[in-house]
Coordinates of C-alpha atoms in Angstrom, one line a residue:
M1 CA 25.2 21.3 16.9
A2 CA 24.8 21.1 21.0
A3 CA 24.5 24.1 22.9
S4 CA 28.2 23.7 24.3
G5 CA 29.2 23.9 20.1
R6 CA 30.4 20.2 20.4
R7 CA 29.2 17.9 17.4
V8 CA 26.3 16.1 18.1
T9 CA 26.3 12.5 17.6
I10 CA 24.1 9.2 17.4
A11 CA 25.1 8.6 21.0
T12 CA 23.8 12.0 22.1
I13 CA 20.4 11.5 20.2
A14 CA 20.1 8.0 21.7
E15 CA 20.8 9.2 25.2
A16 CA 18.2 12.2 24.7
A17 CA 15.5 9.7 23.4
G18 CA 16.3 7.1 26.0
V19 CA 17.1 4.6 23.3
S20 CA 20.0 2.4 22.1
V21 CA 22.5 3.8 19.4
P22 CA 21.5 1.0 17.1
T23 CA 17.8 2.0 17.2
V24 CA 18.7 5.8 16.2
S25 CA 20.8 4.1 13.4
R26 CA 17.9 2.0 12.1
V27 CA 15.6 5.3 11.9
L28 CA 18.5 7.1 10.0
N29 CA 18.9 4.4 7.6
G30 CA 15.2 4.1 6.9
R31 CA 14.7 0.8 8.4
T32 CA 11.0 -0.3 9.3
D33 CA 11.5 -2.3 12.4
V34 CA 11.1 0.7 14.8
S35 CA 8.0 1.6 16.4
P36 CA 6.1 4.9 15.3
E37 CA 6.2 6.6 18.5
T38 CA 10.1 5.8 19.0
R39 CA 10.5 6.8 15.1
D40 CA 8.8 10.1 16.0
R41 CA 10.7 11.0 19.2
I42 CA 13.9 10.2 17.6
E43 CA 13.2 12.4 14.4
H44 CA 12.1 15.2 16.4
L45 CA 15.5 15.3 18.4
L46 CA 17.2 14.7 15.1
R47 CA 15.5 17.9 13.9
E48 CA 16.0 19.9 17.2
H49 CA 19.6 19.1 17.3
D50 CA 20.3 19.6 13.5
Y51 CA 22.0 16.5 13.4
R52 CA 24.3 15.9 10.3
P53 CA 26.1 12.4 9.8
R54 CA 30.1 12.5 9.8
N55 CA 29.9 11.8 6.2
S56 CA 28.3 14.8 4.9
R57 CA 25.2 14.5 2.5
Q58 CA 25.1 16.0 -0.7
P59 CA 22.8 18.9 -0.6
L60 CA 19.2 18.9 -2.1
R61 CA 18.8 20.8 -5.3
A62 CA 15.2 22.1 -5.1
G63 CA 14.1 20.4 -1.6
L64 CA 11.2 18.9 -3.8
I65 CA 9.9 15.3 -4.1
D66 CA 7.5 14.4 -6.7
L67 CA 4.8 11.7 -6.1
V68 CA 3.2 10.5 -9.3
F69 CA 0.0 8.3 -9.6
Q70 CA -2.0 7.2 -12.4
D71 CA -5.0 8.7 -11.1
L72 CA -6.0 10.5 -7.8
D73 CA -9.5 9.2 -7.2
S74 CA -9.1 6.8 -4.6
P75 CA -8.9 6.8 -0.9
W76 CA -5.9 4.3 -1.4
A77 CA -3.9 7.3 -2.8
V78 CA -4.7 9.5 0.1
E79 CA -3.3 7.1 2.5
L80 CA -0.2 6.9 0.4
I81 CA 0.2 10.8 0.1
R82 CA -0.5 10.9 4.1
G83 CA 2.7 8.6 4.7
V84 CA 4.8 10.5 2.2
E85 CA 3.9 14.1 3.7
E86 CA 4.6 13.2 7.1
V87 CA 7.9 12.3 6.2
T88 CA 8.8 15.2 3.8
H89 CA 7.3 17.5 6.2
A90 CA 9.4 16.3 9.1
A91 CA 12.6 16.4 6.7
G92 CA 11.7 20.0 5.8
V93 CA 11.2 19.0 1.9
G94 CA 8.2 20.0 0.0
S95 CA 6.4 17.5 -2.1
V96 CA 4.4 17.8 -5.4
V97 CA 1.7 15.5 -6.1
S98 CA 0.8 14.7 -9.9
A99 CA -1.5 12.3 -11.8
V100 CA -0.8 11.3 -15.5
H101 CA -4.0 9.7 -16.1
R102 CA -2.7 7.0 -18.4
R103 CA -2.0 9.5 -21.2
T104 CA 1.2 10.1 -23.0
A105 CA 0.8 13.7 -23.1
S106 CA 0.2 14.3 -19.4
T107 CA 3.3 12.1 -18.9
R108 CA 5.3 14.3 -21.2
Q109 CA 4.0 17.5 -19.3
W110 CA 4.9 16.1 -16.1
L111 CA 8.4 15.3 -17.2
Q112 CA 8.8 18.9 -18.8
N113 CA 7.7 20.2 -15.2
L114 CA 9.8 18.1 -13.1
R115 CA 13.0 19.1 -15.5
A116 CA 11.9 22.9 -14.7
R117 CA 11.7 22.4 -11.0
Q118 CA 14.7 20.2 -10.8
S119 CA 13.2 17.9 -8.1
D120 CA 15.3 15.7 -6.0
G121 CA 13.8 12.5 -6.3
V122 CA 10.5 10.7 -7.4
I123 CA 8.2 8.3 -6.0
L124 CA 6.0 6.4 -8.7
V125 CA 2.6 4.7 -8.1
I126 CA 1.6 4.0 -11.7
S127 CA 0.9 0.5 -13.4
D128 CA 1.4 1.7 -16.9
G129 CA 4.3 3.9 -18.4
A130 CA 6.9 3.3 -15.6
G131 CA 9.5 2.0 -18.3
P132 CA 9.8 5.3 -20.1
I133 CA 9.5 7.3 -17.1
S134 CA 12.3 5.3 -15.4
T135 CA 14.4 5.5 -18.5
E136 CA 14.1 9.6 -18.4
L137 CA 14.4 9.9 -15.0
H138 CA 17.9 7.8 -15.1
R139 CA 18.7 10.2 -17.9
L140 CA 18.2 13.2 -15.7
N141 CA 20.0 11.5 -12.5
V142 CA 16.9 11.7 -10.7
P143 CA 16.5 8.9 -8.2
M144 CA 13.2 7.0 -7.9
V145 CA 11.4 4.5 -5.8
I146 CA 8.1 2.5 -7.3
I147 CA 5.3 1.7 -4.8
D148 CA 3.3 -1.4 -5.8
P149 CA 5.3 -2.0 -9.1
A150 CA 3.2 -3.7 -12.0
G151 CA 5.9 -6.0 -12.9
G152 CA 9.6 -6.6 -13.1
V153 CA 11.5 -3.4 -12.6
A154 CA 15.7 -2.8 -13.2
A155 CA 17.6 -4.1 -10.2
D156 CA 18.9 -0.8 -9.2
V157 CA 15.4 0.8 -8.8
P158 CA 14.0 0.4 -5.2
T159 CA 10.6 -0.8 -4.6
I160 CA 8.2 -0.7 -1.7
G161 CA 5.0 -3.1 -1.5
A162 CA 3.1 -5.5 0.9
T163 CA 2.9 -9.2 1.6
N164 CA -0.1 -9.5 -0.7
W165 CA 0.3 -13.4 -1.0
S166 CA 0.2 -13.8 2.9
G167 CA -2.7 -11.3 3.0
G168 CA -4.8 -13.2 0.4
R169 CA -4.2 -16.3 2.0
S170 CA -5.1 -15.2 5.6
A171 CA -8.3 -13.4 4.2
T172 CA -9.3 -16.7 2.5
E173 CA -8.2 -18.9 5.7
H174 CA -10.3 -16.7 7.7
L175 CA -13.5 -17.4 5.7
I176 CA -12.6 -20.9 5.6
S177 CA -12.2 -21.1 9.4
L178 CA -16.0 -20.0 9.6
G179 CA -17.2 -22.8 7.7
H180 CA -17.4 -21.4 4.3
T181 CA -16.4 -23.8 1.2
N182 CA -18.0 -22.0 -1.7
I183 CA -15.8 -18.9 -1.6
G184 CA -15.7 -16.2 -4.3
L185 CA -13.1 -14.0 -5.5
V186 CA -13.1 -10.6 -7.2
E187 CA -9.6 -10.0 -8.2
G188 CA -7.7 -6.9 -9.1
P189 CA -6.2 -5.7 -12.4
K190 CA -4.4 -8.9 -13.9
N191 CA -1.3 -6.8 -14.8
L192 CA -0.7 -5.8 -11.4
L193 CA 1.9 -8.3 -9.4
C194 CA -0.4 -7.1 -6.2
S195 CA -3.4 -8.5 -7.8
R196 CA -1.5 -11.9 -9.1
A197 CA -0.2 -12.3 -5.7
R198 CA -3.8 -11.9 -3.7
L199 CA -5.1 -14.5 -6.1
D200 CA -2.3 -17.0 -5.7
G201 CA -2.7 -16.5 -1.7
Y202 CA -6.4 -17.4 -2.1
R203 CA -5.6 -20.4 -4.2
A204 CA -3.0 -21.7 -1.9
A205 CA -5.5 -21.6 1.0
L206 CA -8.2 -23.2 -0.8
E207 CA -5.7 -26.0 -1.7
E208 CA -4.2 -26.4 2.0
A209 CA -8.1 -26.9 3.1
G210 CA -8.3 -29.6 0.6
L211 CA -10.9 -27.4 -1.5
R212 CA -11.4 -27.3 -5.2
L213 CA -10.7 -24.2 -6.9
D214 CA -13.7 -23.2 -9.1
R215 CA -12.6 -20.5 -11.6
R216 CA -16.4 -19.6 -12.2
L217 CA -16.2 -18.2 -8.8
I218 CA -13.4 -15.6 -9.8
E219 CA -14.7 -12.5 -11.5
P220 CA -12.3 -9.9 -12.6
G221 CA -12.5 -6.4 -10.9
E222 CA -10.4 -2.9 -11.3
F223 CA -10.0 -1.9 -7.7
T224 CA -13.0 0.3 -7.8
H225 CA -16.6 0.8 -6.6
E226 CA -18.1 -0.1 -9.8
S227 CA -15.9 -3.1 -10.8
G228 CA -16.9 -4.7 -7.4
F229 CA -20.6 -4.0 -7.8
H230 CA -20.7 -5.7 -11.5
A231 CA -18.5 -8.5 -10.0
G232 CA -20.8 -9.0 -7.3
Q233 CA -23.9 -9.1 -9.5
R234 CA -22.2 -11.8 -11.6
L235 CA -21.4 -13.8 -8.6
L236 CA -24.6 -13.5 -6.7
D237 CA -26.7 -14.1 -9.7
R238 CA -25.2 -17.7 -10.0
E239 CA -27.5 -20.5 -9.6
D240 CA -25.4 -21.8 -6.6
P241 CA -24.0 -18.4 -5.3
P242 CA -21.1 -18.4 -2.8
T243 CA -21.6 -17.9 0.7
A244 CA -18.5 -15.8 1.2
I245 CA -16.5 -13.4 -1.0
F246 CA -13.1 -12.1 -0.8
A247 CA -12.8 -8.7 -2.7
S248 CA -8.9 -8.0 -3.1
S249 CA -9.9 -4.3 -2.5
D250 CA -11.8 -2.5 0.0
Q251 CA -13.5 -0.4 -2.8
M252 CA -14.8 -3.5 -4.6
A253 CA -15.9 -4.9 -1.4
L254 CA -18.1 -1.8 -0.7
G255 CA -19.3 -1.8 -4.4
L256 CA -20.4 -5.7 -3.5
Y257 CA -22.4 -4.5 -0.7
E258 CA -24.7 -2.6 -3.0
A259 CA -25.0 -5.6 -5.2
A260 CA -26.2 -7.6 -2.2
R261 CA -28.2 -4.8 -0.9
L262 CA -30.2 -4.4 -4.1
R263 CA -31.0 -8.5 -4.1
G264 CA -32.1 -8.1 -0.3
I265 CA -29.0 -10.2 0.6
R266 CA -27.8 -9.4 4.1
I267 CA -24.2 -9.1 5.2
P268 CA -23.1 -11.0 7.3
D269 CA -26.5 -12.9 7.8
D270 CA -26.5 -14.4 4.3
L271 CA -23.4 -13.3 3.1
S272 CA -19.9 -12.9 4.5
V273 CA -17.6 -10.2 2.7
I274 CA -13.8 -9.8 3.1
G275 CA -11.8 -6.8 1.7
F276 CA -8.2 -5.8 1.4
D277 CA -6.4 -2.6 2.5
D278 CA -8.3 -1.5 5.4
L279 CA -9.1 2.1 4.1
P280 CA -10.7 4.6 6.6
E281 CA -14.2 3.8 5.3
A282 CA -14.0 0.2 5.7
R283 CA -14.5 0.6 9.7
W284 CA -17.5 3.2 9.0
S285 CA -19.5 0.9 6.2
A286 CA -22.4 -1.1 7.4
P287 CA -21.6 -3.4 8.6
P288 CA -18.0 -2.6 9.4
L289 CA -16.0 -4.5 7.0
T290 CA -13.4 -7.4 7.9
T291 CA -10.5 -6.7 5.8
V292 CA -6.7 -7.2 5.2
R293 CA -4.8 -4.1 6.3
Q294 CA -2.2 -2.9 3.9
P295 CA 0.1 -0.6 5.6
L296 CA -0.3 2.2 2.9
A297 CA 0.7 5.1 5.1
D298 CA 3.9 3.3 6.2
M299 CA 4.5 2.3 2.6
G300 CA 4.4 5.8 1.4
G301 CA 6.7 7.1 4.6
L302 CA 9.2 4.5 3.9
A303 CA 9.2 5.4 0.0
A304 CA 9.9 8.8 1.2
R305 CA 12.6 8.2 3.4
T306 CA 14.1 5.8 0.8
V307 CA 14.2 8.7 -1.7
L308 CA 15.6 11.1 0.4
R309 CA 18.5 9.0 1.2
L310 CA 19.2 8.3 -2.5
S311 CA 18.9 12.0 -3.2
R312 CA 21.6 12.8 -0.5
G313 CA 23.7 10.2 -2.0
E314 CA 23.2 7.7 0.7
P315 CA 23.1 4.0 0.6
I316 CA 19.9 2.0 1.3
E317 CA 20.0 -1.5 2.9
T318 CA 17.8 -3.4 0.4
P319 CA 16.0 -2.4 -2.8
R320 CA 13.2 -4.6 -2.4
V321 CA 10.8 -4.3 0.9
E322 CA 7.5 -5.8 1.6
L323 CA 5.6 -4.4 4.6
A324 CA 3.5 -7.1 6.5
T325 CA -0.2 -7.0 6.1
E326 CA -2.8 -7.9 9.0
L327 CA -6.1 -9.5 9.1
V328 CA -8.6 -7.0 10.8
V329 CA -12.0 -8.9 11.7
R330 CA -15.0 -6.8 12.1
E331 CA -18.5 -7.4 11.3
S332 CA -18.9 -8.4 7.9
T333 CA -17.9 -12.2 8.1
A334 CA -19.8 -14.7 10.3
L335 CA -20.0 -18.5 10.9
L336 CA -21.9 -20.6 8.3
T337 CA -24.5 -22.8 10.2
E338 CA -25.7 -26.1 9.2
A339 CA -29.1 -24.5 7.9
G340 CA -27.3 -22.4 5.6
G341 CA -27.4 -19.2 7.7
Q342 CA -24.7 -17.5 9.2
T343 CA -24.1 -16.3 12.8
A344 CA -21.8 -13.3 13.7
K345 CA -18.5 -14.3 15.2

Protein backbone atom coordinates (compact mmCIF):
# COMPACT_ATOMS: atom_id res chain seq x y z
CA MET A 1 0.00 0.00 0.00
CA ALA A 2 1.11 3.58 -0.57
CA ALA A 3 2.21 5.66 2.41
CA SER A 4 -1.11 7.58 2.28
CA GLY A 5 -3.06 4.35 2.67
CA ARG A 6 -4.41 4.46 -0.87
CA ARG A 7 -4.23 1.28 -2.90
CA VAL A 8 -1.20 1.07 -5.17
CA THR A 9 -2.25 0.67 -8.80
CA ILE A 10 -0.42 -0.27 -11.99
CA ALA A 11 -0.50 3.44 -12.90
CA THR A 12 1.30 4.24 -9.61
CA ILE A 13 4.06 1.76 -10.42
CA ALA A 14 4.31 2.97 -14.04
CA GLU A 15 4.71 6.59 -12.94
CA ALA A 16 7.41 5.69 -10.38
CA ALA A 17 9.29 3.59 -12.95
CA GLY A 18 8.97 6.17 -15.72
CA VAL A 19 7.29 3.71 -18.08
CA SER A 20 3.85 3.17 -19.57
CA VAL A 21 1.06 1.20 -17.90
CA PRO A 22 1.19 -1.50 -20.64
CA THR A 23 4.90 -2.04 -19.85
CA VAL A 24 4.11 -2.75 -16.18
CA SER A 25 1.28 -5.03 -17.30
CA ARG A 26 3.70 -6.98 -19.54
CA VAL A 27 6.01 -7.57 -16.56
CA LEU A 28 3.11 -8.72 -14.39
CA ASN A 29 1.99 -11.11 -17.14
CA GLY A 30 5.44 -12.67 -17.50
CA ARG A 31 5.98 -11.31 -21.01
CA THR A 32 9.54 -11.37 -22.39
CA ASP A 33 9.37 -8.21 -24.53
CA VAL A 34 10.70 -5.94 -21.75
CA SER A 35 14.37 -5.09 -21.32
CA PRO A 36 16.09 -6.70 -18.29
CA GLU A 37 16.90 -3.27 -16.79
CA THR A 38 13.30 -2.08 -17.06
CA ARG A 39 11.97 -5.40 -15.71
CA ASP A 40 14.31 -5.20 -12.70
CA ARG A 41 13.22 -1.62 -11.96
CA ILE A 42 9.52 -2.49 -12.16
CA GLU A 43 9.85 -5.66 -10.10
CA HIS A 44 11.76 -3.72 -7.44
CA LEU A 45 8.94 -1.15 -7.24
CA LEU A 46 6.28 -3.87 -7.12
CA ARG A 47 8.03 -5.40 -4.10
CA GLU A 48 8.71 -2.02 -2.48
CA HIS A 49 5.04 -1.01 -2.69
CA ASP A 50 3.76 -4.52 -1.89
CA TYR A 51 1.62 -4.37 -5.02
CA ARG A 52 -1.33 -6.79 -5.23
CA PRO A 53 -3.63 -7.11 -8.25
CA ARG A 54 -7.25 -6.08 -7.77
CA ASN A 55 -8.35 -9.71 -8.21
CA SER A 56 -6.62 -11.20 -5.15
CA ARG A 57 -4.27 -14.09 -5.80
CA GLN A 58 -4.58 -17.55 -4.36
CA PRO A 59 -2.03 -17.75 -1.53
CA LEU A 60 0.98 -19.99 -2.09
CA ARG A 61 0.88 -23.13 0.01
CA ALA A 62 4.55 -23.48 0.92
CA GLY A 63 6.33 -20.66 -0.87
CA LEU A 64 8.47 -23.25 -2.68
CA ILE A 65 9.11 -24.09 -6.33
CA ASP A 66 10.80 -27.34 -7.38
CA LEU A 67 13.32 -27.35 -10.24
CA VAL A 68 14.03 -30.89 -11.46
CA PHE A 69 16.87 -31.98 -13.76
CA GLN A 70 17.91 -35.30 -15.22
CA ASP A 71 21.46 -34.59 -14.01
CA LEU A 72 23.31 -31.64 -12.51
CA ASP A 73 26.74 -32.14 -14.09
CA SER A 74 26.49 -29.41 -16.72
CA PRO A 75 27.14 -25.65 -16.77
CA TRP A 76 23.98 -25.54 -18.92
CA ALA A 77 22.00 -26.50 -15.79
CA VAL A 78 23.77 -23.83 -13.74
CA GLU A 79 22.62 -21.11 -16.14
CA LEU A 80 18.99 -22.26 -15.90
CA ILE A 81 19.22 -22.39 -12.10
CA ARG A 82 20.59 -18.85 -12.08
CA GLY A 83 17.58 -17.58 -14.05
CA VAL A 84 15.07 -19.40 -11.85
CA GLU A 85 16.76 -18.26 -8.65
CA GLU A 86 16.72 -14.59 -9.66
CA VAL A 87 12.96 -14.67 -10.16
CA THR A 88 12.05 -16.76 -7.11
CA HIS A 89 14.29 -14.68 -4.86
CA ALA A 90 12.66 -11.46 -6.10
CA ALA A 91 9.24 -12.99 -5.43
CA GLY A 92 10.20 -14.11 -1.91
CA VAL A 93 9.80 -17.75 -2.89
CA GLY A 94 12.25 -20.57 -2.20
CA SER A 95 13.50 -23.02 -4.81
CA VAL A 96 14.46 -26.68 -4.39
CA VAL A 97 16.84 -28.15 -6.99
CA SER A 98 16.81 -31.92 -7.56
CA ALA A 99 18.20 -34.48 -10.00
CA VAL A 100 16.46 -37.79 -10.76
CA HIS A 101 19.39 -39.32 -12.70
CA ARG A 102 17.14 -41.30 -15.07
CA ARG A 103 16.35 -43.71 -12.22
CA THR A 104 12.79 -44.76 -11.34
CA ALA A 105 13.65 -45.01 -7.64
CA SER A 106 15.00 -41.44 -7.65
CA THR A 107 11.83 -40.19 -9.31
CA ARG A 108 9.64 -41.95 -6.74
CA GLN A 109 11.70 -40.50 -3.88
CA TRP A 110 11.47 -37.01 -5.36
CA LEU A 111 7.68 -37.29 -5.70
CA GLN A 112 7.41 -38.38 -2.06
CA ASN A 113 9.49 -35.38 -0.99
CA LEU A 114 7.38 -33.10 -3.16
CA ARG A 115 4.18 -34.29 -1.52
CA ALA A 116 5.71 -33.81 1.94
CA ARG A 117 6.78 -30.22 1.36
CA GLN A 118 3.64 -29.31 -0.65
CA SER A 119 5.52 -27.38 -3.32
CA ASP A 120 3.54 -24.74 -5.18
CA GLY A 121 4.85 -25.65 -8.64
CA VAL A 122 7.43 -27.61 -10.59
CA ILE A 123 9.82 -26.77 -13.41
CA LEU A 124 10.92 -29.90 -15.27
CA VAL A 125 14.16 -30.06 -17.27
CA ILE A 126 14.25 -33.77 -18.06
CA SER A 127 14.18 -35.80 -21.25
CA ASP A 128 13.04 -39.15 -19.78
CA GLY A 129 10.14 -39.85 -17.48
CA ALA A 130 8.29 -36.56 -17.88
CA GLY A 131 5.06 -38.41 -18.68
CA PRO A 132 4.66 -40.26 -15.34
CA ILE A 133 5.76 -37.17 -13.41
CA SER A 134 3.25 -35.03 -15.29
CA THR A 135 0.47 -37.51 -14.50
CA GLU A 136 1.28 -37.49 -10.79
CA LEU A 137 1.59 -33.69 -10.62
CA HIS A 138 -1.78 -33.37 -12.33
CA ARG A 139 -3.28 -35.71 -9.72
CA LEU A 140 -1.75 -33.61 -6.94
CA ASN A 141 -3.00 -30.40 -8.61
CA VAL A 142 0.57 -29.02 -8.74
CA PRO A 143 1.21 -26.79 -11.79
CA MET A 144 4.29 -27.40 -13.87
CA VAL A 145 6.32 -25.94 -16.72
CA ILE A 146 8.70 -27.91 -18.95
CA ILE A 147 11.94 -26.44 -20.29
CA ASP A 148 13.18 -27.91 -23.59
CA PRO A 149 10.64 -30.76 -23.82
CA ALA A 150 11.88 -34.03 -25.34
CA GLY A 151 8.72 -34.52 -27.38
CA GLY A 152 5.06 -33.68 -27.57
CA VAL A 153 3.43 -32.71 -24.26
CA ALA A 154 -0.16 -32.20 -23.18
CA ALA A 155 -1.74 -29.03 -24.52
CA ASP A 156 -2.34 -27.67 -21.00
CA VAL A 157 1.33 -27.97 -19.94
CA PRO A 158 3.35 -24.81 -20.69
CA THR A 159 6.76 -25.25 -22.32
CA ILE A 160 9.74 -22.91 -22.63
CA GLY A 161 12.33 -23.39 -25.36
CA ALA A 162 14.56 -21.53 -27.80
CA THR A 163 14.58 -21.04 -31.57
CA ASN A 164 16.78 -24.08 -32.15
CA TRP A 165 16.01 -24.39 -35.86
CA SER A 166 17.01 -20.83 -36.67
CA GLY A 167 20.04 -21.19 -34.39
CA GLY A 168 21.25 -24.27 -36.28
CA ARG A 169 20.62 -22.53 -39.55
CA SER A 170 22.52 -19.35 -38.56
CA ALA A 171 25.50 -21.40 -37.31
CA THR A 172 25.75 -23.24 -40.62
CA GLU A 173 25.15 -20.09 -42.68
CA HIS A 174 28.03 -18.42 -40.85
CA LEU A 175 30.40 -21.23 -41.84
CA ILE A 176 29.15 -21.15 -45.43
CA SER A 177 29.70 -17.38 -45.55
CA LEU A 178 33.35 -18.02 -44.68
CA GLY A 179 33.75 -20.22 -47.76
CA HIS A 180 33.28 -23.64 -46.15
CA THR A 181 31.43 -26.30 -48.12
CA ASN A 182 32.69 -29.44 -46.34
CA ILE A 183 30.91 -28.86 -43.00
CA GLY A 184 30.58 -31.52 -40.32
CA LEU A 185 27.91 -31.70 -37.63
CA VAL A 186 27.99 -33.20 -34.14
CA GLU A 187 24.32 -33.59 -33.29
CA GLY A 188 22.68 -33.92 -29.88
CA PRO A 189 20.58 -36.80 -28.50
CA LYS A 190 18.15 -37.90 -31.19
CA ASN A 191 15.21 -38.11 -28.74
CA LEU A 192 15.29 -34.38 -28.02
CA LEU A 193 13.28 -31.89 -30.06
CA CYS A 194 16.04 -29.29 -29.73
CA SER A 195 18.60 -31.68 -31.27
CA ARG A 196 16.37 -32.48 -34.20
CA ALA A 197 15.59 -28.80 -34.75
CA ARG A 198 19.31 -27.88 -34.85
CA LEU A 199 19.95 -30.69 -37.33
CA ASP A 200 17.06 -29.45 -39.49
CA GLY A 201 18.48 -25.91 -39.38
CA TYR A 202 21.88 -27.25 -40.51
CA ARG A 203 20.21 -29.15 -43.35
CA ALA A 204 18.16 -26.12 -44.41
CA ALA A 205 21.25 -23.86 -44.61
CA LEU A 206 23.09 -26.39 -46.77
CA GLU A 207 20.11 -26.78 -49.11
CA GLU A 208 19.65 -23.02 -49.46
CA ALA A 209 23.33 -22.69 -50.40
CA GLY A 210 23.02 -25.48 -53.00
CA LEU A 211 25.27 -27.81 -50.99
CA ARG A 212 24.66 -31.54 -50.80
CA LEU A 213 23.89 -33.04 -47.40
CA ASP A 214 26.54 -35.70 -46.71
CA ARG A 215 25.32 -37.90 -43.86
CA ARG A 216 28.85 -39.24 -43.40
CA LEU A 217 29.69 -35.80 -41.99
CA ILE A 218 27.03 -36.10 -39.26
CA GLU A 219 28.16 -37.73 -36.02
CA PRO A 220 26.03 -38.51 -32.93
CA GLY A 221 26.64 -36.75 -29.63
CA GLU A 222 25.17 -36.48 -26.14
CA PHE A 223 25.75 -32.79 -25.28
CA THR A 224 28.89 -33.77 -23.27
CA HIS A 225 32.61 -33.01 -23.65
CA GLU A 226 33.35 -36.73 -24.04
CA SER A 227 30.85 -37.27 -26.86
CA GLY A 228 32.19 -34.20 -28.66
CA PHE A 229 35.73 -35.54 -28.32
CA HIS A 230 34.85 -38.95 -29.79
CA ALA A 231 32.71 -37.45 -32.58
CA GLY A 232 35.58 -35.09 -33.39
CA GLN A 233 37.99 -38.01 -33.60
CA ARG A 234 35.78 -39.76 -36.13
CA LEU A 235 35.30 -36.65 -38.26
CA LEU A 236 38.95 -35.54 -38.20
CA ASP A 237 40.25 -39.04 -39.00
CA ARG A 238 38.28 -39.16 -42.24
CA GLU A 239 40.26 -39.34 -45.49
CA ASP A 240 38.62 -36.03 -46.46
CA PRO A 241 37.97 -34.33 -43.10
CA PRO A 242 35.67 -31.30 -42.85
CA THR A 243 37.18 -27.81 -42.84
CA ALA A 244 34.49 -26.66 -40.40
CA ILE A 245 32.33 -28.38 -37.78
CA PHE A 246 29.11 -27.27 -36.12
CA ALA A 247 28.84 -28.89 -32.69
CA SER A 248 25.29 -28.52 -31.45
CA SER A 249 26.39 -27.71 -27.89
CA ASP A 250 29.33 -25.77 -26.45
CA GLN A 251 30.44 -28.72 -24.36
CA MET A 252 30.71 -30.92 -27.45
CA ALA A 253 32.56 -28.12 -29.27
CA LEU A 254 35.13 -27.97 -26.47
CA GLY A 255 35.49 -31.76 -26.59
CA LEU A 256 36.14 -31.34 -30.30
CA TYR A 257 38.88 -28.81 -29.44
CA GLU A 258 40.76 -31.59 -27.61
CA ALA A 259 40.39 -34.05 -30.50
CA ALA A 260 41.87 -31.40 -32.81
CA ARG A 261 44.71 -30.57 -30.39
CA LEU A 262 45.82 -34.20 -30.16
CA ARG A 263 46.10 -34.29 -33.97
CA GLY A 264 48.05 -31.06 -34.25
CA ILE A 265 45.06 -29.39 -35.95
CA ARG A 266 44.91 -25.67 -35.19
CA ILE A 267 41.67 -23.80 -34.58
CA PRO A 268 40.81 -21.72 -36.59
CA ASP A 269 43.91 -21.97 -38.86
CA ASP A 270 43.14 -25.53 -39.99
CA LEU A 271 39.60 -26.03 -38.72
CA SER A 272 36.67 -23.73 -37.92
CA VAL A 273 34.46 -24.75 -34.98
CA ILE A 274 31.12 -23.33 -33.86
CA GLY A 275 29.06 -24.36 -30.84
CA PHE A 276 25.58 -23.76 -29.41
CA ASP A 277 24.54 -22.33 -25.99
CA ASP A 278 27.12 -19.59 -25.23
CA LEU A 279 28.02 -20.97 -21.83
CA PRO A 280 30.44 -18.82 -19.79
CA GLU A 281 33.33 -21.18 -20.61
CA ALA A 282 32.87 -20.50 -24.34
CA ARG A 283 34.34 -17.00 -24.11
CA TRP A 284 37.29 -18.23 -22.02
CA SER A 285 38.27 -21.17 -24.23
CA ALA A 286 41.39 -20.99 -26.40
CA PRO A 287 40.51 -19.69 -28.88
CA PRO A 288 37.23 -18.10 -27.69
CA LEU A 289 34.39 -20.11 -29.19
CA THR A 290 32.05 -18.81 -31.88
CA THR A 291 28.63 -20.06 -30.85
CA VAL A 292 24.87 -19.58 -30.96
CA ARG A 293 23.63 -17.94 -27.78
CA GLN A 294 20.71 -19.71 -26.20
CA PRO A 295 19.20 -17.44 -23.50
CA LEU A 296 19.32 -20.08 -20.77
CA ALA A 297 19.00 -17.75 -17.78
CA ASP A 298 16.08 -15.98 -19.48
CA MET A 299 14.44 -19.35 -20.15
CA GLY A 300 14.78 -20.29 -16.49
CA GLY A 301 13.44 -16.92 -15.39
CA LEU A 302 10.43 -17.12 -17.69
CA ALA A 303 9.69 -20.67 -16.52
CA ALA A 304 9.75 -19.47 -12.91
CA ARG A 305 7.46 -16.51 -13.60
CA THR A 306 5.07 -18.79 -15.48
CA VAL A 307 4.84 -21.45 -12.77
CA LEU A 308 4.36 -18.77 -10.10
CA ARG A 309 1.45 -17.30 -12.05
CA LEU A 310 -0.11 -20.76 -12.41
CA SER A 311 0.37 -21.49 -8.71
CA ARG A 312 -1.53 -18.29 -7.87
CA GLY A 313 -4.38 -19.17 -10.20
CA GLU A 314 -3.49 -16.47 -12.71
CA PRO A 315 -3.77 -16.97 -16.49
CA ILE A 316 -0.77 -17.09 -18.81
CA GLU A 317 -0.74 -15.62 -22.30
CA THR A 318 0.50 -18.65 -24.23
CA PRO A 319 1.52 -22.20 -23.29
CA ARG A 320 4.29 -22.42 -25.91
CA VAL A 321 7.20 -19.96 -25.84
CA GLU A 322 10.46 -19.98 -27.81
CA LEU A 323 13.04 -17.33 -26.96
CA ALA A 324 15.31 -16.04 -29.70
CA THR A 325 18.82 -17.39 -30.27
CA GLU A 326 21.70 -15.20 -31.48
CA LEU A 327 24.95 -15.88 -33.35
CA VAL A 328 28.01 -14.79 -31.31
CA VAL A 329 31.13 -14.58 -33.49
CA ARG A 330 34.46 -15.02 -31.72
CA GLU A 331 37.82 -16.46 -32.80
CA SER A 332 37.18 -20.15 -33.54
CA THR A 333 35.90 -19.58 -37.09
CA ALA A 334 37.84 -18.15 -40.05
CA LEU A 335 37.74 -17.58 -43.80
CA LEU A 336 38.73 -20.57 -45.92
CA THR A 337 41.48 -19.53 -48.35
CA GLU A 338 42.04 -20.92 -51.84
CA ALA A 339 45.13 -22.71 -50.56
CA GLY A 340 42.99 -24.60 -48.08
CA GLY A 341 44.11 -22.65 -45.01
CA GLN A 342 41.95 -20.32 -42.98
CA THR A 343 42.36 -16.69 -42.06
CA ALA A 344 40.68 -15.07 -39.08
CA LYS A 345 37.79 -12.73 -39.68
